[in-house]
mmCIF file of C-alpha atoms in Angstrom:
data_model
loop_
_atom_site.group_PDB
_atom_site.id
_atom_site.type_symbol
_atom_site.label_atom_id
_atom_site.label_comp_id
_atom_site.label_asym_id
_atom_site.label_seq_id
_atom_site.Cartn_x
_atom_site.Cartn_y
_atom_site.Cartn_z
ATOM 1 C CA MET A 489 -165.830 -35.586 -13.388
ATOM 2 C CA THR A 490 -163.685 -34.711 -10.419
ATOM 3 C CA VAL A 491 -164.967 -32.004 -8.173
ATOM 4 C CA ASP A 492 -162.268 -30.023 -6.407
ATOM 5 C CA ARG A 493 -162.876 -27.418 -3.741
ATOM 6 C CA ARG A 494 -162.829 -24.468 -6.129
ATOM 7 C CA ARG A 495 -165.286 -26.058 -8.503
ATOM 8 C CA PHE A 496 -167.586 -27.151 -5.689
ATOM 9 C CA LEU A 497 -167.677 -23.649 -4.205
ATOM 10 C CA ALA A 498 -168.266 -22.079 -7.600
ATOM 11 C CA ASP A 499 -171.131 -24.431 -8.423
ATOM 12 C CA ALA A 500 -172.640 -24.166 -4.959
ATOM 13 C CA THR A 501 -172.600 -20.383 -5.091
ATOM 14 C CA LYS A 502 -174.034 -20.409 -8.589
ATOM 15 C CA TYR A 503 -176.959 -22.626 -7.677
ATOM 16 C CA LEU A 504 -177.560 -20.830 -4.370
ATOM 17 C CA LEU A 505 -177.687 -17.370 -5.865
ATOM 18 C CA LEU A 506 -179.348 -18.149 -9.156
ATOM 19 C CA THR A 507 -182.441 -20.198 -9.663
ATOM 20 C CA GLY A 508 -181.901 -23.634 -11.168
ATOM 21 C CA ALA A 509 -182.837 -22.538 -14.668
ATOM 22 C CA ALA A 510 -180.622 -19.479 -14.463
ATOM 23 C CA ALA A 511 -177.680 -21.587 -13.361
ATOM 24 C CA GLU A 512 -178.199 -23.816 -16.389
ATOM 25 C CA ALA A 513 -178.352 -20.770 -18.628
ATOM 26 C CA TRP A 514 -175.309 -19.043 -17.158
ATOM 27 C CA PRO A 515 -172.592 -20.786 -19.236
ATOM 28 C CA PHE A 516 -174.352 -19.649 -22.402
ATOM 29 C CA VAL A 517 -174.705 -16.110 -21.076
ATOM 30 C CA ALA A 518 -171.023 -16.043 -20.114
ATOM 31 C CA GLU A 519 -170.069 -17.196 -23.596
ATOM 32 C CA GLY A 520 -172.022 -14.317 -25.089
ATOM 33 C CA ARG A 521 -174.615 -16.632 -26.690
ATOM 34 C CA PRO A 522 -177.609 -16.062 -24.411
ATOM 35 C CA ALA A 523 -180.088 -16.959 -27.156
ATOM 36 C CA ALA A 524 -178.731 -20.520 -27.096
ATOM 37 C CA ALA A 525 -179.624 -20.886 -23.423
ATOM 38 C CA PRO A 526 -182.456 -23.256 -22.517
ATOM 39 C CA GLY A 527 -185.798 -21.724 -23.347
ATOM 40 C CA TYR A 528 -187.506 -18.903 -21.562
ATOM 41 C CA ASP A 529 -191.262 -19.329 -21.466
ATOM 42 C CA MET A 530 -193.055 -15.971 -21.256
ATOM 43 C CA ALA A 531 -196.271 -17.634 -20.149
ATOM 44 C CA ARG A 532 -194.623 -18.844 -16.936
ATOM 45 C CA HIS A 533 -193.546 -15.449 -15.571
ATOM 46 C CA TRP A 534 -195.218 -12.297 -14.294
ATOM 47 C CA TRP A 535 -192.596 -9.779 -13.265
ATOM 48 C CA ALA A 536 -192.900 -7.255 -10.467
ATOM 49 C CA MET A 537 -190.629 -5.307 -8.159
ATOM 50 C CA PHE A 538 -190.588 -4.836 -4.418
ATOM 51 C CA ILE A 539 -189.100 -1.609 -3.040
ATOM 52 C CA ASP A 540 -188.479 -1.120 0.651
ATOM 53 C CA ILE A 541 -188.331 2.601 1.370
ATOM 54 C CA GLU A 542 -187.120 1.917 4.896
ATOM 55 C CA ALA A 543 -184.053 0.220 3.396
ATOM 56 C CA CYS A 544 -183.126 2.770 0.698
ATOM 57 C CA ILE A 545 -180.039 4.753 1.681
ATOM 58 C CA GLY A 546 -180.007 7.028 -1.369
ATOM 59 C CA CYS A 547 -176.610 5.918 -2.655
ATOM 60 C CA GLY A 548 -177.797 6.173 -6.252
ATOM 61 C CA LEU A 549 -175.927 3.074 -7.392
ATOM 62 C CA CYS A 550 -179.128 1.829 -9.030
ATOM 63 C CA VAL A 551 -179.399 4.959 -11.167
ATOM 64 C CA ASP A 552 -175.782 4.672 -12.241
ATOM 65 C CA ALA A 553 -176.063 0.949 -12.983
ATOM 66 C CA CYS A 554 -179.209 1.468 -15.036
ATOM 67 C CA LYS A 555 -177.520 4.127 -17.160
ATOM 68 C CA ARG A 556 -174.548 1.852 -17.797
ATOM 69 C CA GLU A 557 -176.450 -1.358 -18.382
ATOM 70 C CA ASN A 558 -178.960 0.165 -20.761
ATOM 71 C CA ASP A 559 -176.821 2.799 -22.441
ATOM 72 C CA VAL A 560 -179.091 5.611 -21.252
ATOM 73 C CA PRO A 561 -178.011 9.193 -22.128
ATOM 74 C CA PRO A 562 -176.153 10.760 -19.180
ATOM 75 C CA GLU A 563 -178.463 13.736 -18.545
ATOM 76 C CA ALA A 564 -180.769 13.431 -15.548
ATOM 77 C CA HIS A 565 -183.951 14.027 -17.528
ATOM 78 C CA PHE A 566 -183.233 10.871 -19.521
ATOM 79 C CA SER A 567 -183.666 8.387 -16.713
ATOM 80 C CA ARG A 568 -185.201 4.962 -16.650
ATOM 81 C CA THR A 569 -184.904 4.965 -12.900
ATOM 82 C CA TRP A 570 -184.132 7.726 -10.458
ATOM 83 C CA VAL A 571 -184.240 8.365 -6.727
ATOM 84 C CA GLU A 572 -186.169 11.202 -5.091
ATOM 85 C CA ARG A 573 -185.473 12.660 -1.672
ATOM 86 C CA TYR A 574 -188.522 13.801 0.257
ATOM 87 C CA TYR A 575 -188.222 16.300 3.060
ATOM 88 C CA ILE A 576 -191.253 17.172 5.143
ATOM 89 C CA ALA A 577 -190.765 20.097 7.500
ATOM 90 C CA PRO A 578 -191.975 19.887 11.078
ATOM 91 C CA ARG A 579 -195.721 20.343 11.332
ATOM 92 C CA ASP A 580 -196.864 23.856 12.141
ATOM 93 C CA VAL A 581 -198.797 23.272 15.357
ATOM 94 C CA ALA A 582 -200.676 26.547 14.864
ATOM 95 C CA HIS A 583 -202.108 25.145 11.612
ATOM 96 C CA PRO A 584 -202.277 21.382 12.035
ATOM 97 C CA GLU A 585 -204.943 21.132 9.328
ATOM 98 C CA ALA A 586 -202.493 22.273 6.644
ATOM 99 C CA GLU A 587 -201.372 19.571 4.214
ATOM 100 C CA ASP A 588 -197.815 18.287 4.273
ATOM 101 C CA ARG A 589 -195.857 20.083 1.606
ATOM 102 C CA PRO A 590 -192.872 17.896 0.907
ATOM 103 C CA VAL A 591 -189.746 19.348 -0.649
ATOM 104 C CA VAL A 592 -188.599 16.877 -3.278
ATOM 105 C CA ASP A 593 -185.187 16.894 -4.921
ATOM 106 C CA SER A 594 -183.276 14.497 -7.096
ATOM 107 C CA PRO A 595 -179.865 15.952 -8.018
ATOM 108 C CA ASP A 596 -178.784 14.350 -11.305
ATOM 109 C CA GLY A 597 -181.500 11.744 -10.726
ATOM 110 C CA GLY A 598 -179.654 10.751 -7.577
ATOM 111 C CA ARG A 599 -176.956 9.132 -9.703
ATOM 112 C CA HIS A 600 -174.108 10.479 -7.592
ATOM 113 C CA GLY A 601 -175.853 10.239 -4.258
ATOM 114 C CA PHE A 602 -177.439 13.020 -2.235
ATOM 115 C CA PRO A 603 -175.301 15.717 -0.640
ATOM 116 C CA GLU A 604 -176.818 16.580 2.722
ATOM 117 C CA ILE A 605 -178.803 19.804 2.433
ATOM 118 C CA HIS A 606 -181.329 19.474 5.236
ATOM 119 C CA ARG A 607 -180.251 19.881 8.836
ATOM 120 C CA ALA A 608 -181.830 17.471 11.229
ATOM 121 C CA GLY A 609 -184.482 19.370 13.095
ATOM 122 C CA ALA A 610 -187.050 18.252 15.601
ATOM 123 C CA GLY A 611 -190.089 16.831 13.842
ATOM 124 C CA ALA A 612 -188.696 16.865 10.303
ATOM 125 C CA LYS A 613 -189.135 13.755 8.215
ATOM 126 C CA SER A 614 -187.015 12.741 5.251
ATOM 127 C CA PHE A 615 -186.639 9.623 3.154
ATOM 128 C CA PHE A 616 -185.679 8.375 -0.293
ATOM 129 C CA VAL A 617 -188.068 7.008 -2.906
ATOM 130 C CA PRO A 618 -186.600 5.071 -5.833
ATOM 131 C CA LYS A 619 -188.759 5.370 -8.920
ATOM 132 C CA LEU A 620 -188.999 3.469 -12.169
ATOM 133 C CA CYS A 621 -191.595 2.260 -14.616
ATOM 134 C CA ASN A 622 -194.353 0.564 -12.653
ATOM 135 C CA HIS A 623 -194.941 -1.990 -15.412
ATOM 136 C CA CYS A 624 -198.674 -1.495 -15.109
ATOM 137 C CA ALA A 625 -200.930 -4.381 -16.034
ATOM 138 C CA HIS A 626 -203.427 -1.850 -17.429
ATOM 139 C CA SER A 627 -201.017 0.712 -18.674
ATOM 140 C CA PRO A 628 -202.191 4.149 -19.822
ATOM 141 C CA CYS A 629 -199.127 4.518 -22.045
ATOM 142 C CA VAL A 630 -200.013 1.369 -23.972
ATOM 143 C CA GLN A 631 -203.596 2.488 -24.407
ATOM 144 C CA VAL A 632 -202.692 5.774 -26.094
ATOM 145 C CA CYS A 633 -200.057 4.503 -28.517
ATOM 146 C CA PRO A 634 -201.550 5.003 -31.978
ATOM 147 C CA VAL A 635 -199.374 2.412 -33.710
ATOM 148 C CA GLY A 636 -198.931 -0.407 -31.188
ATOM 149 C CA ALA A 637 -195.296 0.443 -30.579
ATOM 150 C CA THR A 638 -195.561 -0.007 -26.837
ATOM 151 C CA PHE A 639 -197.186 -2.988 -25.225
ATOM 152 C CA GLU A 640 -197.510 -5.197 -22.185
ATOM 153 C CA SER A 641 -195.542 -8.354 -22.863
ATOM 154 C CA PRO A 642 -197.111 -11.718 -21.931
ATOM 155 C CA ASP A 643 -194.806 -11.825 -18.880
ATOM 156 C CA GLY A 644 -195.971 -8.467 -17.564
ATOM 157 C CA VAL A 645 -193.296 -6.048 -18.744
ATOM 158 C CA VAL A 646 -194.161 -2.831 -20.565
ATOM 159 C CA LEU A 647 -191.820 -2.668 -23.549
ATOM 160 C CA VAL A 648 -191.214 -0.365 -26.504
ATOM 161 C CA ASP A 649 -190.808 -1.393 -30.121
ATOM 162 C CA LYS A 650 -188.117 1.109 -31.127
ATOM 163 C CA ASP A 651 -188.401 0.148 -34.798
ATOM 164 C CA TRP A 652 -192.085 0.963 -34.854
ATOM 165 C CA CYS A 653 -192.300 4.020 -32.561
ATOM 166 C CA LEU A 654 -193.190 7.269 -34.323
ATOM 167 C CA GLY A 655 -191.905 9.494 -31.534
ATOM 168 C CA CYS A 656 -195.332 11.129 -31.179
ATOM 169 C CA ARG A 657 -194.941 11.492 -27.377
ATOM 170 C CA TYR A 658 -198.539 10.545 -26.516
ATOM 171 C CA CYS A 659 -197.258 7.891 -24.117
ATOM 172 C CA VAL A 660 -194.849 10.354 -22.484
ATOM 173 C CA GLN A 661 -197.844 12.480 -21.559
ATOM 174 C CA ALA A 662 -200.028 9.525 -20.637
ATOM 175 C CA CYS A 663 -197.655 7.969 -18.119
ATOM 176 C CA PRO A 664 -198.828 9.140 -14.689
ATOM 177 C CA TYR A 665 -195.434 8.328 -13.204
ATOM 178 C CA GLY A 666 -193.231 10.310 -15.604
ATOM 179 C CA CYS A 667 -191.269 7.228 -16.556
ATOM 180 C CA ARG A 668 -190.807 7.867 -20.266
ATOM 181 C CA TYR A 669 -188.526 10.108 -22.258
ATOM 182 C CA ILE A 670 -187.628 10.633 -25.892
ATOM 183 C CA ASP A 671 -184.182 9.262 -26.672
ATOM 184 C CA PRO A 672 -182.442 12.193 -28.408
ATOM 185 C CA ARG A 673 -180.327 9.833 -30.528
ATOM 186 C CA THR A 674 -183.233 8.023 -32.159
ATOM 187 C CA ASN A 675 -186.172 10.367 -31.505
ATOM 188 C CA THR A 676 -188.156 7.386 -30.295
ATOM 189 C CA VAL A 677 -189.490 6.820 -26.825
ATOM 190 C CA ASP A 678 -187.456 4.965 -24.243
ATOM 191 C CA LYS A 679 -188.199 3.611 -20.794
ATOM 192 C CA CYS A 680 -187.318 0.984 -18.224
ATOM 193 C CA THR A 681 -187.528 -2.509 -19.719
ATOM 194 C CA LEU A 682 -187.127 -4.097 -16.280
ATOM 195 C CA CYS A 683 -183.799 -5.199 -17.800
ATOM 196 C CA TYR A 684 -185.726 -7.564 -20.032
ATOM 197 C CA HIS A 685 -182.474 -8.801 -21.565
ATOM 198 C CA ARG A 686 -181.299 -9.799 -18.077
ATOM 199 C CA ILE A 687 -184.416 -11.205 -16.440
ATOM 200 C CA THR A 688 -185.128 -13.471 -19.409
ATOM 201 C CA ARG A 689 -181.624 -14.896 -18.953
ATOM 202 C CA GLY A 690 -182.151 -15.671 -15.287
ATOM 203 C CA LEU A 691 -180.335 -12.605 -13.947
ATOM 204 C CA THR A 692 -181.838 -9.849 -11.855
ATOM 205 C CA THR A 693 -182.116 -6.251 -13.075
ATOM 206 C CA ALA A 694 -179.018 -4.047 -13.007
ATOM 207 C CA CYS A 695 -180.561 -1.807 -10.318
ATOM 208 C CA CYS A 696 -181.362 -4.765 -8.066
ATOM 209 C CA GLU A 697 -177.958 -6.326 -8.728
ATOM 210 C CA VAL A 698 -176.083 -3.310 -7.358
ATOM 211 C CA CYS A 699 -178.501 -2.240 -4.604
ATOM 212 C CA PRO A 700 -176.402 -2.611 -1.441
ATOM 213 C CA THR A 701 -179.326 -2.879 0.983
ATOM 214 C CA GLU A 702 -181.747 -5.020 -1.038
ATOM 215 C CA ALA A 703 -184.123 -2.075 -1.023
ATOM 216 C CA ARG A 704 -185.077 -3.131 -4.554
ATOM 217 C CA ARG A 705 -185.905 -6.685 -5.397
ATOM 218 C CA LEU A 706 -187.141 -8.206 -8.604
ATOM 219 C CA GLY A 707 -189.888 -10.780 -8.210
ATOM 220 C CA ASP A 708 -191.757 -13.232 -10.368
ATOM 221 C CA LEU A 709 -195.351 -13.394 -9.170
ATOM 222 C CA LYS A 710 -195.992 -16.596 -11.135
ATOM 223 C CA ASN A 711 -193.211 -18.450 -9.342
ATOM 224 C CA PRO A 712 -194.629 -19.783 -6.057
ATOM 225 C CA ASP A 713 -191.110 -20.114 -4.587
ATOM 226 C CA ASP A 714 -190.137 -16.508 -5.279
ATOM 227 C CA PRO A 715 -189.273 -14.582 -2.072
ATOM 228 C CA ILE A 716 -191.452 -11.692 -3.282
ATOM 229 C CA HIS A 717 -194.549 -13.500 -2.012
ATOM 230 C CA GLU A 718 -193.155 -13.530 1.505
ATOM 231 C CA LEU A 719 -192.044 -9.897 1.187
ATOM 232 C CA LEU A 720 -195.497 -8.802 0.072
ATOM 233 C CA ARG A 721 -197.041 -10.762 2.913
ATOM 234 C CA ALA A 722 -194.676 -9.552 5.627
ATOM 235 C CA HIS A 723 -194.864 -5.858 4.701
ATOM 236 C CA LYS A 724 -197.722 -3.439 4.345
ATOM 237 C CA VAL A 725 -197.312 -2.474 0.712
ATOM 238 C CA GLN A 726 -198.761 0.168 -1.557
ATOM 239 C CA VAL A 727 -198.370 1.106 -5.219
ATOM 240 C CA LEU A 728 -198.034 4.652 -6.526
ATOM 241 C CA LYS A 729 -201.296 6.398 -7.500
ATOM 242 C CA PRO A 730 -203.552 3.405 -6.785
ATOM 243 C CA ASN A 731 -206.565 5.586 -7.527
ATOM 244 C CA MET A 732 -205.591 5.578 -11.209
ATOM 245 C CA ALA A 733 -206.170 1.811 -11.395
ATOM 246 C CA THR A 734 -203.132 1.270 -13.574
ATOM 247 C CA GLY A 735 -202.406 -2.151 -12.123
ATOM 248 C CA ALA A 736 -198.931 -0.977 -11.108
ATOM 249 C CA LYS A 737 -196.578 -3.821 -10.197
ATOM 250 C CA VAL A 738 -193.893 -1.910 -8.315
ATOM 251 C CA TYR A 739 -194.837 -2.508 -4.689
ATOM 252 C CA TYR A 740 -193.547 -0.061 -2.081
ATOM 253 C CA ALA A 741 -193.150 -0.962 1.567
ATOM 254 C CA GLY A 742 -193.148 1.998 3.935
ATOM 255 C CA LEU A 743 -194.591 4.409 1.381
ATOM 256 C CA ASP A 744 -195.511 7.784 2.845
ATOM 257 C CA ALA A 745 -198.811 9.415 1.878
ATOM 258 C CA SER A 746 -196.949 12.516 0.694
ATOM 259 C CA VAL A 747 -195.272 10.597 -2.145
ATOM 260 C CA ARG A 748 -196.665 11.373 -5.561
ATOM 261 C CA MET B 1138 -236.775 -8.126 -66.454
ATOM 262 C CA ARG B 1139 -234.729 -6.580 -69.263
ATOM 263 C CA GLU B 1140 -234.287 -3.456 -67.212
ATOM 264 C CA SER B 1141 -232.904 -5.440 -64.287
ATOM 265 C CA ILE B 1142 -230.223 -6.909 -66.584
ATOM 266 C CA ARG B 1143 -229.259 -3.432 -67.582
ATOM 267 C CA ASP B 1144 -228.999 -2.649 -63.871
ATOM 268 C CA ALA B 1145 -226.822 -5.716 -63.418
ATOM 269 C CA GLU B 1146 -224.231 -4.152 -65.694
ATOM 270 C CA HIS B 1147 -224.065 -1.172 -63.415
ATOM 271 C CA LEU B 1148 -223.869 -3.465 -60.406
ATOM 272 C CA PHE B 1149 -221.029 -5.406 -62.029
ATOM 273 C CA ARG B 1150 -219.005 -2.209 -62.385
ATOM 274 C CA LEU B 1151 -219.741 -1.345 -58.811
ATOM 275 C CA VAL B 1152 -218.612 -4.776 -57.619
ATOM 276 C CA LEU B 1153 -215.475 -4.445 -59.721
ATOM 277 C CA LEU B 1154 -214.763 -1.098 -58.134
ATOM 278 C CA PHE B 1155 -215.191 -2.524 -54.657
ATOM 279 C CA ALA B 1156 -213.040 -5.539 -55.514
ATOM 280 C CA ALA B 1157 -210.292 -3.252 -56.807
ATOM 281 C CA GLY B 1158 -210.582 -1.186 -53.629
ATOM 282 C CA LEU B 1159 -210.354 -4.265 -51.464
ATOM 283 C CA LEU B 1160 -207.332 -5.518 -53.376
ATOM 284 C CA LEU B 1161 -205.628 -2.159 -52.980
ATOM 285 C CA PHE B 1162 -206.433 -2.183 -49.256
ATOM 286 C CA LEU B 1163 -205.029 -5.684 -48.787
ATOM 287 C CA LEU B 1164 -201.929 -4.785 -50.792
ATOM 288 C CA VAL B 1165 -201.263 -1.615 -48.809
ATOM 289 C CA ARG B 1166 -201.980 -3.437 -45.555
ATOM 290 C CA ALA B 1167 -199.537 -6.209 -46.407
ATOM 291 C CA LEU B 1168 -196.907 -3.568 -47.158
ATOM 292 C CA LEU B 1169 -197.518 -1.468 -44.045
ATOM 293 C CA VAL B 1170 -198.287 -3.949 -41.266
ATOM 294 C CA PRO B 1171 -195.051 -5.524 -40.031
ATOM 295 C CA VAL B 1172 -194.437 -9.245 -39.727
ATOM 296 C CA GLY B 1173 -195.697 -10.680 -36.459
ATOM 297 C CA PHE B 1174 -198.070 -7.819 -35.689
ATOM 298 C CA GLY B 1175 -201.117 -9.102 -33.820
ATOM 299 C CA GLU B 1176 -199.661 -12.516 -32.984
ATOM 300 C CA LEU B 1177 -199.509 -11.858 -29.244
ATOM 301 C CA GLY B 1178 -201.476 -8.633 -29.053
ATOM 302 C CA HIS B 1179 -201.610 -5.203 -30.639
ATOM 303 C CA PHE B 1180 -197.869 -5.085 -31.246
ATOM 304 C CA ARG B 1181 -195.085 -6.605 -33.330
ATOM 305 C CA SER B 1182 -194.102 -9.830 -31.564
ATOM 306 C CA GLY B 1183 -190.512 -9.502 -32.806
ATOM 307 C CA ALA B 1184 -190.144 -6.451 -30.550
ATOM 308 C CA ILE B 1185 -189.908 -8.810 -27.572
ATOM 309 C CA ASP B 1186 -186.790 -10.420 -29.021
ATOM 310 C CA ASP B 1187 -185.395 -6.989 -29.885
ATOM 311 C CA ASN B 1188 -185.678 -6.050 -26.214
ATOM 312 C CA ARG B 1189 -184.063 -9.342 -25.212
ATOM 313 C CA GLY B 1190 -181.159 -8.878 -27.557
ATOM 314 C CA ARG B 1191 -179.231 -6.247 -25.618
ATOM 315 C CA PRO B 1192 -175.731 -7.149 -24.424
ATOM 316 C CA LEU B 1193 -175.043 -7.483 -20.706
ATOM 317 C CA ARG B 1194 -172.897 -4.963 -18.836
ATOM 318 C CA TYR B 1195 -173.290 -6.345 -15.312
ATOM 319 C CA ALA B 1196 -172.437 -10.033 -15.037
ATOM 320 C CA GLY B 1197 -174.056 -10.616 -11.650
ATOM 321 C CA ARG B 1198 -172.391 -11.741 -8.439
ATOM 322 C CA ALA B 1199 -172.719 -15.455 -9.238
ATOM 323 C CA ALA B 1200 -170.438 -15.005 -12.232
ATOM 324 C CA CYS B 1201 -167.816 -13.278 -10.063
ATOM 325 C CA ALA B 1202 -167.917 -16.085 -7.502
ATOM 326 C CA GLU B 1203 -167.116 -18.658 -10.181
ATOM 327 C CA CYS B 1204 -163.480 -17.524 -10.179
ATOM 328 C CA HIS B 1205 -163.155 -15.262 -7.131
ATOM 329 C CA ASP B 1206 -164.564 -17.644 -4.553
ATOM 330 C CA ASP B 1207 -162.019 -16.430 -1.979
ATOM 331 C CA ALA B 1208 -163.270 -12.850 -2.182
ATOM 332 C CA ALA B 1209 -166.884 -14.009 -2.347
ATOM 333 C CA SER B 1210 -166.629 -16.114 0.805
ATOM 334 C CA GLU B 1211 -164.807 -13.298 2.610
ATOM 335 C CA LEU B 1212 -167.574 -10.885 1.630
ATOM 336 C CA ALA B 1213 -170.262 -13.366 2.669
ATOM 337 C CA ALA B 1214 -168.846 -13.519 6.195
ATOM 338 C CA GLY B 1215 -169.233 -9.825 6.998
ATOM 339 C CA ARG B 1216 -171.788 -7.056 7.170
ATOM 340 C CA HIS B 1217 -171.405 -6.265 3.478
ATOM 341 C CA ALA B 1218 -172.623 -9.765 2.546
ATOM 342 C CA ARG B 1219 -175.685 -8.501 0.704
ATOM 343 C CA ILE B 1220 -173.733 -6.129 -1.519
ATOM 344 C CA GLY B 1221 -173.065 -7.306 -5.060
ATOM 345 C CA CYS B 1222 -169.472 -7.291 -6.320
ATOM 346 C CA GLU B 1223 -170.311 -4.892 -9.124
ATOM 347 C CA SER B 1224 -171.872 -2.362 -6.746
ATOM 348 C CA CYS B 1225 -168.316 -1.239 -5.992
ATOM 349 C CA HIS B 1226 -166.219 -2.793 -8.764
ATOM 350 C CA GLY B 1227 -168.453 -1.582 -11.598
ATOM 351 C CA PRO B 1228 -169.962 -3.425 -14.564
ATOM 352 C CA LEU B 1229 -167.807 -6.441 -15.407
ATOM 353 C CA ALA B 1230 -169.712 -8.652 -17.841
ATOM 354 C CA ALA B 1231 -166.915 -8.210 -20.400
ATOM 355 C CA HIS B 1232 -164.388 -9.315 -17.799
ATOM 356 C CA ALA B 1233 -166.545 -12.308 -16.832
ATOM 357 C CA ALA B 1234 -166.831 -13.370 -20.458
ATOM 358 C CA ASP B 1235 -163.091 -13.009 -21.098
ATOM 359 C CA PRO B 1236 -160.900 -12.171 -18.072
ATOM 360 C CA ASP B 1237 -157.861 -11.478 -20.256
ATOM 361 C CA ALA B 1238 -159.573 -9.104 -22.651
ATOM 362 C CA ALA B 1239 -161.115 -6.809 -20.031
ATOM 363 C CA ALA B 1240 -159.339 -6.238 -16.738
ATOM 364 C CA ALA B 1241 -161.356 -5.543 -13.607
ATOM 365 C CA MET B 1242 -160.568 -2.288 -11.859
ATOM 366 C CA LEU B 1243 -159.918 -1.751 -8.200
ATOM 367 C CA PRO B 1244 -162.148 1.144 -7.139
ATOM 368 C CA GLU B 1245 -160.970 3.994 -4.947
ATOM 369 C CA ALA B 1246 -162.562 3.116 -1.636
ATOM 370 C CA THR B 1247 -163.239 6.377 0.208
ATOM 371 C CA PRO B 1248 -165.699 8.016 -2.243
ATOM 372 C CA LEU B 1249 -167.642 4.755 -2.378
ATOM 373 C CA CYS B 1250 -167.761 4.424 1.411
ATOM 374 C CA VAL B 1251 -168.937 8.013 1.791
ATOM 375 C CA ARG B 1252 -171.609 7.484 -0.828
ATOM 376 C CA CYS B 1253 -173.451 5.123 1.499
ATOM 377 C CA HIS B 1254 -172.153 6.021 4.957
ATOM 378 C CA GLU B 1255 -172.018 9.834 5.080
ATOM 379 C CA ALA B 1256 -174.605 11.083 7.551
ATOM 380 C CA ASN B 1257 -177.821 12.117 5.814
ATOM 381 C CA LEU B 1258 -181.169 12.974 7.353
ATOM 382 C CA ALA B 1259 -183.043 10.999 4.706
ATOM 383 C CA ARG B 1260 -181.183 7.757 5.416
ATOM 384 C CA PRO B 1261 -182.875 5.147 7.601
ATOM 385 C CA ALA B 1262 -181.891 5.676 11.244
ATOM 386 C CA GLY B 1263 -180.558 2.128 11.595
ATOM 387 C CA HIS B 1264 -178.062 2.533 8.769
ATOM 388 C CA PRO B 1265 -174.458 3.131 9.977
ATOM 389 C CA GLN B 1266 -173.616 6.753 9.176
ATOM 390 C CA VAL B 1267 -170.716 9.028 10.079
ATOM 391 C CA GLU B 1268 -169.576 12.584 9.503
ATOM 392 C CA PRO B 1269 -166.468 11.658 7.478
ATOM 393 C CA ARG B 1270 -164.407 14.677 8.582
ATOM 394 C CA GLU B 1271 -165.017 14.096 12.280
ATOM 395 C CA HIS B 1272 -164.907 10.321 12.008
ATOM 396 C CA ALA B 1273 -161.788 9.804 9.906
ATOM 397 C CA ASP B 1274 -159.736 12.910 10.628
ATOM 398 C CA GLY B 1275 -158.485 13.022 7.064
ATOM 399 C CA SER B 1276 -157.339 9.419 6.749
ATOM 400 C CA ALA B 1277 -158.744 7.044 4.162
ATOM 401 C CA CYS B 1278 -161.504 4.646 5.159
ATOM 402 C CA ALA B 1279 -159.433 1.655 4.040
ATOM 403 C CA ASP B 1280 -156.740 2.565 6.606
ATOM 404 C CA CYS B 1281 -158.964 1.037 9.279
ATOM 405 C CA HIS B 1282 -161.791 -0.803 7.477
ATOM 406 C CA ARG B 1283 -161.544 -3.520 4.853
ATOM 407 C CA PRO B 1284 -164.361 -3.075 2.339
ATOM 408 C CA HIS B 1285 -165.033 -6.814 2.132
ATOM 409 C CA LEU B 1286 -165.036 -7.218 5.924
ATOM 410 C CA PRO B 1287 -165.831 -3.729 7.168
ATOM 411 C CA ALA B 1288 -165.830 -4.327 10.946
ATOM 412 C CA VAL B 1289 -162.666 -2.904 12.546
#
């Protein structure tokens, strides 16, 4: 086989950006026959996500990409992922004991970005928080499902069995993070699958693929070479609502205490 | 002794009733519980493959670089190196699978630039931000900046 410059660059890029296995699988994915790709072993993965709040610029590309990739209804209240903007007014020095009362908004889930509404003032604090299913290891939504239609997969992703879901909405109420909605087309529950169809083919999630600042990164905690280990080591990280002991696997760096 | 045999007849009916009940239960269970339920946990194991079966919309930057290595290496040289092709060009898995069947589109630059670079209090301070009206004076971003190599 002759290797010309174009082919060398293409292969080099492919192997640099994808893991070895993913690069092997890519030709099958490109041909539209992903199932024929070399095997994916669920027992060898444990998926998580790392979100750097200090890096999120609130462009909303992740929200848009998620809607397109997963065919999510366009309305904001059907969102598998969304971005919130927190605004915390300057502290009232006459009442320093008062709690921070953040103003949170998420116009259209942040899908089209965030028009500036707050004027920079001395002492005000504002930041973006991308949200999605936390893919809890001990998930409340799984525990309440009366028919076993939602479950934690062996590789750590909370999935829904759309053929088996009754649409009873118990899980929608049980999720402490508000990550579930009823799909109006099927009347069954829907949620972030961590792009299960992508990550099992060696690709990253749609939201991570389009994030321009690498504020979101998919990680495999069972892979010792995954950069997520270094990210979790180098940053002080926190999960949302740790007091609920959900075993959340979306790790936030730079998370403010006001975030709920 | 004789009386216990008479009892046995009653017991036999009872056992028959239970056996019929058990049979009915097993029959109904076989009809109602889906194939693969309980194999991996309290769920239908086939649901994992159902979730895997979705088609791709975003091909991923590695797929783009297979053909567009010139654009990819240009992008890699500048400050937009970390940005995926489809962040701006949109989902292109169909184009990656068959370039002739689905053409890639060239996005209008200015709204995309503004989406990330318009000044916003919530954005991290280190992120380059401008007030587009003051900064550009009405001209398009691409008049001065090239999206793949944004430095002027």
